[in-house]
Every structure is written in structure tokens, then in C-alpha cells.
Amino acid sequence: HVQLVESGGGSAQTGGSLRLSCVVSGDHRMVAWFRQAPGTTREGVAGLGDDGSTSYAEFAEGRFTISSNYAKNMLYLQMNNLIPEDTAMYYCAAGGSPAATLRLSKFGYWGQGTQVTVS
């Protein structure tokens, strides 16, 4: 059984930065960050595969960076140059496939989310 607990959300001004963290426990292979704004569907932000591969949504390329620690029990999302459109609840997720993906159906474990608000 995999458990995920996010932290690091909060408020930022346009152009600012935030770093999200996620404690990951249990057997897993790939991890990812998703987000969901009110009235929208959940969308992938960045994924990290067990094989070291990464996958980024177009809006995240060049601004966001996904990483983990050596033990792979911490997942991070460094977000730079934030814009109001980045306002959403951010979730970390884990799945069993080795390669990075942002396909929602590949993830069976989810955290409770951490709110990011950009103004």
C-alpha cells in the first residue's frame, strides 16, 4: 500500500516560486504531480519514472522541475515564474509502471493535495 502526503503549497505572487514536497511510502515505481482547479478536470503536471525518465505538461516545461531524493521517498516540484493560471490544488500520485507518464489512469495512489494560489 502506498501513502502520499503533500506539503509546501501556499500563496505566491506572479513571477514567484514555490516548492512542493511529497512524502512517499510503500512500493511504487513512477510518481507524478497533478493539479486541479475548481470546475476543471485533473491534469498532469510532471512525472518521474523509476527508470529516471521525466514527462512534463507543455505549460510546465521550462518553469517546473520534478525531482526525488536518492531514497525515492520524497518527491518535489519546484515551480518558478508562477502565473495566476497555476492556481490549483496540487496532488502527488504514484503508480506501478516504470516509465514516466501523465496518464491519469496509470496512477492508483493519490495524496490529499496542497493548495497553490498565485495572484
Phi, psi and omega in degrees: 000134182254135175239142181225134179227117182269156173204170175102355178289171179161203181254145177214156175270158176306130183092352181276186184227152171218152176237118177267145177234154178216123174276125183243122177235147182099165182290130178204168178237299180255153178226162181197164172249135174237167175215157179212120175267156180305132177079008180237168177274157179291135182231149179287144179249303182203142180232153180225120182271161177296337179271007179090354180289153177232156177217131182235143169292154183303320183290343182265341182302128177083348180243325184248148177225126177262142179203167175220167176275175185298322181284350179061030173251006174228134177240139183233154171223107175273121182243119180244163178050049182294147178232160182305330180293348176278355178297122183183171168273130181253133183238141167261152185217155180226150180212179187260356180278151184282331187263152179295140177205159175242020177281117185307321186292345182277354186248125182253351183232136185223146171276181182275344177099156175222133187278134174240127179233124181242127180231000000 
